[in-house]
Amino acid sequence: MTKDNCILGALGRRASKKELNVDQDSVQKPSVWDRDKCLFASLGQKLSRSEQKRNDIRNAASEIFITQGFEAASMDKIASLAGVSKRTVYSHFGSKEELFAHVITNFCDLKREELDIKPDHNLPLKECLVKLGTKFLHMLHYHGSVSLFRVLISQAEADPTHGIEFMNQGPKISREILAAYLEEKMAEGEIDVADPIEAGQSFYSMLFGARYLNCLVTGAPPPSPEEIDGIVESTVERFIYGLKVKE
């Protein structure tokens, strides 16, 4: 498995059937992965052999889940792609459902840590929201997010627990962080917000917009960095207008 197969590698490139339908003898071992580009990279920390295997299993699982869907994924495929035995996979994760839950939780944790999606208190309100919105949209459209959301949607009717976990670990925390920032600005007399939580929800909902929905359901290409800048700028302008910034 090369770095292009990792979620953070080729920004949306799907692995070919030939790459995914491999047997234990032909699969490339995790030692050749570019782990710095993988979803569950160690982030500079030296891992034990057991911890590295666990990371390799989660990386392989994320690739299988995203490219083949939850139902088509199997522990055999994940073990083969990770270069370990199925017994090793089960020694770390008791079931496919448990492994998928770990993929979701760690995805949310790593995105918050790597992208630092929280307000910058050293910036004026508008600049802070522009910076926050830009990071959020890049995360939303890249880094495997669209593919992961599609898998969650496909499972929503049969088993909504994974989607609920994602909402609690990702969007809910992001809203609460932004709401706390808006409360600070209210205390400083800069803005007037009736409900900071609802305001935070509105901000992220405005960023999602029709463009993201189109990418999600039609496979349309993501907006360019320049287009993202334009989306964020117009969103922040409208959002701040609604906050009744006090002169």
mmCIF file of C-alpha atoms in Angstrom:
data_model
loop_
_atom_site.group_PDB
_atom_site.id
_atom_site.type_symbol
_atom_site.label_atom_id
_atom_site.label_comp_id
_atom_site.label_asym_id
_atom_site.label_seq_id
_atom_site.Cartn_x
_atom_site.Cartn_y
_atom_site.Cartn_z
ATOM 1 C CA MET A 1 0.000 0.000 0.000
ATOM 2 C CA THR A 2 1.572 3.266 -1.087
ATOM 3 C CA LYS A 3 1.004 6.748 0.238
ATOM 4 C CA ASP A 4 -1.507 7.353 -2.576
ATOM 5 C CA ASN A 5 -3.762 4.742 -1.010
ATOM 6 C CA CYS A 6 -3.806 6.495 2.362
ATOM 7 C CA ILE A 7 -6.742 8.796 2.996
ATOM 8 C CA LEU A 8 -4.496 11.834 3.292
ATOM 9 C CA GLY A 9 -2.400 10.872 0.277
ATOM 10 C CA ALA A 10 -3.995 11.622 -3.060
ATOM 11 C CA LEU A 11 -6.951 13.700 -1.812
ATOM 12 C CA GLY A 12 -9.746 11.537 -3.034
ATOM 13 C CA ARG A 13 -7.962 9.082 -5.324
ATOM 14 C CA ARG A 14 -9.658 5.696 -5.111
ATOM 15 C CA ALA A 15 -7.603 2.546 -5.002
ATOM 16 C CA SER A 16 -8.088 0.276 -7.990
ATOM 17 C CA LYS A 17 -9.726 -3.142 -7.715
ATOM 18 C CA LYS A 18 -6.369 -4.694 -8.442
ATOM 19 C CA GLU A 19 -4.839 -2.845 -5.486
ATOM 20 C CA LEU A 20 -7.637 -3.811 -3.122
ATOM 21 C CA ASN A 21 -8.323 -7.419 -4.125
ATOM 22 C CA VAL A 22 -4.933 -8.756 -3.191
ATOM 23 C CA ASP A 23 -3.844 -11.851 -1.374
ATOM 24 C CA GLN A 24 -1.522 -12.109 1.604
ATOM 25 C CA ASP A 25 1.526 -12.957 -0.492
ATOM 26 C CA SER A 26 1.241 -10.084 -2.956
ATOM 27 C CA VAL A 27 0.221 -7.271 -0.615
ATOM 28 C CA GLN A 28 2.810 -4.606 0.114
ATOM 29 C CA LYS A 29 3.678 -4.620 3.784
ATOM 30 C CA PRO A 30 3.022 -1.636 6.040
ATOM 31 C CA SER A 31 6.758 -1.005 6.272
ATOM 32 C CA VAL A 32 6.673 0.616 2.811
ATOM 33 C CA TRP A 33 3.771 2.925 3.632
ATOM 34 C CA ASP A 34 4.438 6.623 3.906
ATOM 35 C CA ARG A 35 2.942 6.781 7.385
ATOM 36 C CA ASP A 36 3.204 10.576 7.553
ATOM 37 C CA LYS A 37 0.537 10.693 4.836
ATOM 38 C CA CYS A 38 -1.712 8.065 6.389
ATOM 39 C CA LEU A 39 -4.862 8.755 8.348
ATOM 40 C CA PHE A 40 -3.505 7.265 11.541
ATOM 41 C CA ALA A 41 0.081 8.461 11.332
ATOM 42 C CA SER A 42 1.967 8.522 14.604
ATOM 43 C CA LEU A 43 2.242 12.346 14.462
ATOM 44 C CA GLY A 44 5.913 12.221 15.402
ATOM 45 C CA GLN A 45 5.503 9.744 18.235
ATOM 46 C CA LYS A 46 7.554 6.577 18.297
ATOM 47 C CA LEU A 47 5.192 3.622 18.494
ATOM 48 C CA SER A 48 5.761 0.159 19.867
ATOM 49 C CA ARG A 49 5.485 -2.760 17.479
ATOM 50 C CA SER A 50 1.992 -3.540 18.756
ATOM 51 C CA GLU A 51 0.892 0.091 18.467
ATOM 52 C CA GLN A 52 2.259 0.312 14.937
ATOM 53 C CA LYS A 53 0.359 -2.819 13.928
ATOM 54 C CA ARG A 54 -2.779 -1.291 15.384
ATOM 55 C CA ASN A 55 -2.211 1.856 13.330
ATOM 56 C CA ASP A 56 -1.528 -0.190 10.200
ATOM 57 C CA ILE A 57 -4.764 -2.110 10.722
ATOM 58 C CA ARG A 58 -6.753 1.105 11.120
ATOM 59 C CA ASN A 59 -5.173 2.601 8.012
ATOM 60 C CA ALA A 60 -6.007 -0.501 6.002
ATOM 61 C CA ALA A 61 -9.522 -0.554 7.442
ATOM 62 C CA SER A 62 -10.134 3.093 6.577
ATOM 63 C CA GLU A 63 -9.053 2.441 2.980
ATOM 64 C CA ILE A 64 -11.281 -0.625 2.636
ATOM 65 C CA PHE A 65 -14.295 1.036 4.272
ATOM 66 C CA ILE A 66 -14.002 4.149 2.123
ATOM 67 C CA THR A 67 -13.347 2.470 -1.214
ATOM 68 C CA GLN A 68 -15.641 -0.554 -0.826
ATOM 69 C CA GLY A 69 -18.221 0.539 1.741
ATOM 70 C CA PHE A 70 -19.000 -0.921 5.136
ATOM 71 C CA GLU A 71 -21.008 -3.936 3.960
ATOM 72 C CA ALA A 72 -18.442 -5.079 1.385
ATOM 73 C CA ALA A 73 -15.543 -4.640 3.802
ATOM 74 C CA SER A 74 -14.308 -7.747 5.577
ATOM 75 C CA MET A 75 -11.728 -8.519 8.214
ATOM 76 C CA ASP A 76 -9.976 -10.754 5.662
ATOM 77 C CA LYS A 77 -9.511 -7.848 3.245
ATOM 78 C CA ILE A 78 -8.374 -5.548 6.029
ATOM 79 C CA ALA A 79 -5.863 -8.088 7.338
ATOM 80 C CA SER A 80 -4.482 -8.661 3.840
ATOM 81 C CA LEU A 81 -4.053 -4.970 3.119
ATOM 82 C CA ALA A 82 -2.467 -4.364 6.530
ATOM 83 C CA GLY A 83 -0.039 -7.245 6.022
ATOM 84 C CA VAL A 84 -1.113 -9.062 9.182
ATOM 85 C CA SER A 85 -3.140 -12.154 10.004
ATOM 86 C CA LYS A 86 -6.870 -11.975 10.632
ATOM 87 C CA ARG A 87 -6.161 -13.250 14.133
ATOM 88 C CA THR A 88 -3.986 -10.179 14.733
ATOM 89 C CA VAL A 89 -6.793 -7.916 13.557
ATOM 90 C CA TYR A 90 -9.221 -9.538 15.997
ATOM 91 C CA SER A 91 -6.683 -9.289 18.817
ATOM 92 C CA HIS A 92 -6.810 -5.501 18.430
ATOM 93 C CA PHE A 93 -10.444 -5.047 17.386
ATOM 94 C CA GLY A 94 -13.200 -7.440 18.385
ATOM 95 C CA SER A 95 -15.433 -6.864 15.362
ATOM 96 C CA LYS A 96 -15.790 -4.976 12.109
ATOM 97 C CA GLU A 97 -18.231 -2.622 13.824
ATOM 98 C CA GLU A 98 -15.725 -1.858 16.575
ATOM 99 C CA LEU A 99 -12.986 -1.232 14.023
ATOM 100 C CA PHE A 100 -15.197 1.128 12.026
ATOM 101 C CA ALA A 101 -16.048 3.019 15.222
ATOM 102 C CA HIS A 102 -12.312 3.449 15.886
ATOM 103 C CA VAL A 103 -11.803 4.760 12.346
ATOM 104 C CA ILE A 104 -14.501 7.391 12.893
ATOM 105 C CA THR A 105 -13.334 8.470 16.354
ATOM 106 C CA ASN A 106 -9.694 8.731 15.358
ATOM 107 C CA PHE A 107 -10.558 10.568 12.148
ATOM 108 C CA CYS A 108 -12.334 13.247 14.186
ATOM 109 C CA ASP A 109 -9.554 13.434 16.782
ATOM 110 C CA LEU A 110 -6.794 13.734 14.201
ATOM 111 C CA LYS A 111 -8.592 16.338 12.127
ATOM 112 C CA ARG A 112 -9.025 18.546 15.182
ATOM 113 C CA GLU A 113 -5.365 18.095 16.121
ATOM 114 C CA GLU A 114 -3.817 18.423 12.654
ATOM 115 C CA LEU A 115 -6.005 21.203 11.287
ATOM 116 C CA ASP A 116 -6.411 23.027 14.604
ATOM 117 C CA ILE A 117 -10.044 23.858 13.862
ATOM 118 C CA LYS A 118 -10.690 26.336 16.647
ATOM 119 C CA PRO A 119 -10.872 30.130 16.870
ATOM 120 C CA ASP A 120 -7.683 32.182 16.952
ATOM 121 C CA HIS A 121 -8.200 34.575 19.863
ATOM 122 C CA ASN A 122 -5.331 36.794 18.702
ATOM 123 C CA LEU A 123 -7.199 37.873 15.565
ATOM 124 C CA PRO A 124 -10.100 40.296 15.048
ATOM 125 C CA LEU A 125 -13.503 38.625 14.756
ATOM 126 C CA LYS A 126 -13.735 38.647 10.959
ATOM 127 C CA GLU A 127 -10.170 37.426 10.394
ATOM 128 C CA CYS A 128 -10.661 34.712 12.988
ATOM 129 C CA LEU A 129 -13.825 33.429 11.313
ATOM 130 C CA VAL A 130 -12.206 33.542 7.858
ATOM 131 C CA LYS A 131 -9.252 31.505 9.122
ATOM 132 C CA LEU A 132 -11.553 29.050 10.890
ATOM 133 C CA GLY A 133 -13.871 28.702 7.899
ATOM 134 C CA THR A 134 -11.002 28.171 5.456
ATOM 135 C CA LYS A 135 -9.534 25.351 7.544
ATOM 136 C CA PHE A 136 -12.968 23.802 7.928
ATOM 137 C CA LEU A 137 -13.770 23.814 4.211
ATOM 138 C CA HIS A 138 -10.393 22.343 3.288
ATOM 139 C CA MET A 139 -11.014 19.557 5.794
ATOM 140 C CA LEU A 140 -14.562 19.072 4.545
ATOM 141 C CA HIS A 141 -13.674 18.739 0.865
ATOM 142 C CA TYR A 142 -10.340 16.944 1.188
ATOM 143 C CA HIS A 143 -8.532 14.461 3.447
ATOM 144 C CA GLY A 144 -10.982 11.646 2.643
ATOM 145 C CA SER A 145 -13.880 13.408 4.356
ATOM 146 C CA VAL A 146 -16.327 13.197 1.445
ATOM 147 C CA SER A 147 -15.744 9.467 1.027
ATOM 148 C CA LEU A 148 -16.142 8.823 4.750
ATOM 149 C CA PHE A 149 -19.389 10.805 4.843
ATOM 150 C CA ARG A 150 -20.766 8.711 1.985
ATOM 151 C CA VAL A 151 -20.058 5.522 3.934
ATOM 152 C CA LEU A 152 -21.766 6.940 7.023
ATOM 153 C CA ILE A 153 -24.808 7.929 4.970
ATOM 154 C CA SER A 154 -24.997 4.464 3.403
ATOM 155 C CA GLN A 155 -25.134 2.948 6.903
ATOM 156 C CA ALA A 156 -27.495 5.484 8.461
ATOM 157 C CA GLU A 157 -30.710 3.517 7.969
ATOM 158 C CA ALA A 158 -29.340 0.090 8.884
ATOM 159 C CA ASP A 159 -27.225 1.262 11.831
ATOM 160 C CA PRO A 160 -27.228 4.957 12.744
ATOM 161 C CA THR A 161 -24.902 4.502 15.731
ATOM 162 C CA HIS A 162 -21.764 5.202 13.684
ATOM 163 C CA GLY A 163 -23.223 8.400 12.278
ATOM 164 C CA ILE A 164 -24.326 9.502 15.739
ATOM 165 C CA GLU A 165 -20.827 8.859 17.072
ATOM 166 C CA PHE A 166 -19.358 10.914 14.240
ATOM 167 C CA MET A 167 -21.724 13.805 14.916
ATOM 168 C CA ASN A 168 -20.822 13.746 18.620
ATOM 169 C CA GLN A 169 -17.069 13.483 18.051
ATOM 170 C CA GLY A 170 -16.835 15.952 15.159
ATOM 171 C CA PRO A 171 -19.516 18.561 14.392
ATOM 172 C CA LYS A 172 -20.866 18.775 17.965
ATOM 173 C CA ILE A 173 -17.443 19.557 19.429
ATOM 174 C CA SER A 174 -16.701 22.078 16.666
ATOM 175 C CA ARG A 175 -19.994 23.880 17.359
ATOM 176 C CA GLU A 176 -19.299 24.007 21.084
ATOM 177 C CA ILE A 177 -15.803 25.425 20.547
ATOM 178 C CA LEU A 178 -17.142 28.152 18.265
ATOM 179 C CA ALA A 179 -20.031 28.860 20.650
ATOM 180 C CA ALA A 180 -17.590 29.417 23.525
ATOM 181 C CA TYR A 181 -15.658 31.877 21.356
ATOM 182 C CA LEU A 182 -18.839 33.755 20.443
ATOM 183 C CA GLU A 183 -19.786 33.933 24.123
ATOM 184 C CA GLU A 184 -16.434 35.595 24.814
ATOM 185 C CA LYS A 185 -17.117 38.154 22.101
ATOM 186 C CA MET A 186 -20.549 38.771 23.615
ATOM 187 C CA ALA A 187 -18.979 39.374 27.031
ATOM 188 C CA GLU A 188 -16.609 41.867 25.414
ATOM 189 C CA GLY A 189 -19.588 43.707 23.933
ATOM 190 C CA GLU A 190 -18.496 43.114 20.336
ATOM 191 C CA ILE A 191 -21.497 41.070 19.195
ATOM 192 C CA ASP A 192 -25.049 40.304 20.258
ATOM 193 C CA VAL A 193 -26.081 36.653 19.900
ATOM 194 C CA ALA A 194 -29.293 35.180 21.285
ATOM 195 C CA ASP A 195 -28.013 31.590 21.205
ATOM 196 C CA PRO A 196 -24.262 30.985 20.650
ATOM 197 C CA ILE A 197 -24.754 27.250 20.026
ATOM 198 C CA GLU A 198 -27.339 27.931 17.318
ATOM 199 C CA ALA A 199 -25.109 30.648 15.863
ATOM 200 C CA GLY A 200 -22.193 28.211 15.652
ATOM 201 C CA GLN A 201 -24.452 25.689 13.935
ATOM 202 C CA SER A 202 -25.561 28.343 11.457
ATOM 203 C CA PHE A 203 -21.965 29.262 10.625
ATOM 204 C CA TYR A 204 -20.973 25.700 9.754
ATOM 205 C CA SER A 205 -24.251 25.072 7.921
ATOM 206 C CA MET A 206 -23.616 28.128 5.749
ATOM 207 C CA LEU A 207 -20.152 26.818 4.910
ATOM 208 C CA PHE A 208 -21.540 23.423 3.894
ATOM 209 C CA GLY A 209 -23.870 24.969 1.342
ATOM 210 C CA ALA A 210 -25.108 23.553 -1.958
ATOM 211 C CA ARG A 211 -21.572 23.154 -3.327
ATOM 212 C CA TYR A 212 -20.664 20.513 -0.773
ATOM 213 C CA LEU A 213 -23.938 18.651 -1.259
ATOM 214 C CA ASN A 214 -23.221 18.524 -4.989
ATOM 215 C CA CYS A 215 -19.770 17.031 -4.343
ATOM 216 C CA LEU A 216 -21.224 14.551 -1.875
ATOM 217 C CA VAL A 217 -23.997 13.103 -4.039
ATOM 218 C CA THR A 218 -22.700 13.570 -7.596
ATOM 219 C CA GLY A 219 -18.945 13.133 -7.270
ATOM 220 C CA ALA A 220 -18.347 16.652 -8.572
ATOM 221 C CA PRO A 221 -14.786 17.923 -8.031
ATOM 222 C CA PRO A 222 -14.117 19.949 -4.882
ATOM 223 C CA PRO A 223 -13.770 23.717 -5.077
ATOM 224 C CA SER A 224 -10.305 25.079 -5.738
ATOM 225 C CA PRO A 225 -8.436 26.914 -2.954
ATOM 226 C CA GLU A 226 -9.390 30.188 -4.636
ATOM 227 C CA GLU A 227 -13.051 29.174 -4.739
ATOM 228 C CA ILE A 228 -12.898 28.154 -1.086
ATOM 229 C CA ASP A 229 -11.538 31.607 -0.240
ATOM 230 C CA GLY A 230 -14.515 33.186 -2.011
ATOM 231 C CA ILE A 231 -17.048 30.916 -0.292
ATOM 232 C CA VAL A 232 -15.565 31.638 3.125
ATOM 233 C CA GLU A 233 -15.358 35.394 2.571
ATOM 234 C CA SER A 234 -19.009 35.705 1.535
ATOM 235 C CA THR A 235 -20.145 33.363 4.321
ATOM 236 C CA VAL A 236 -18.313 35.327 7.003
ATOM 237 C CA GLU A 237 -19.704 38.626 5.690
ATOM 238 C CA ARG A 238 -23.272 37.326 5.932
ATOM 239 C CA PHE A 239 -22.675 35.651 9.284
ATOM 240 C CA ILE A 240 -21.193 38.738 10.931
ATOM 241 C CA TYR A 241 -24.057 40.855 9.588
ATOM 242 C CA GLY A 242 -26.455 38.540 11.419
ATOM 243 C CA LEU A 243 -24.481 38.809 14.655
ATOM 244 C CA LYS A 244 -25.279 42.522 14.927
ATOM 245 C CA VAL A 245 -21.708 43.593 15.549
ATOM 246 C CA LYS A 246 -21.797 46.660 17.745
ATOM 247 C CA GLU A 247 -19.942 49.705 16.442
#
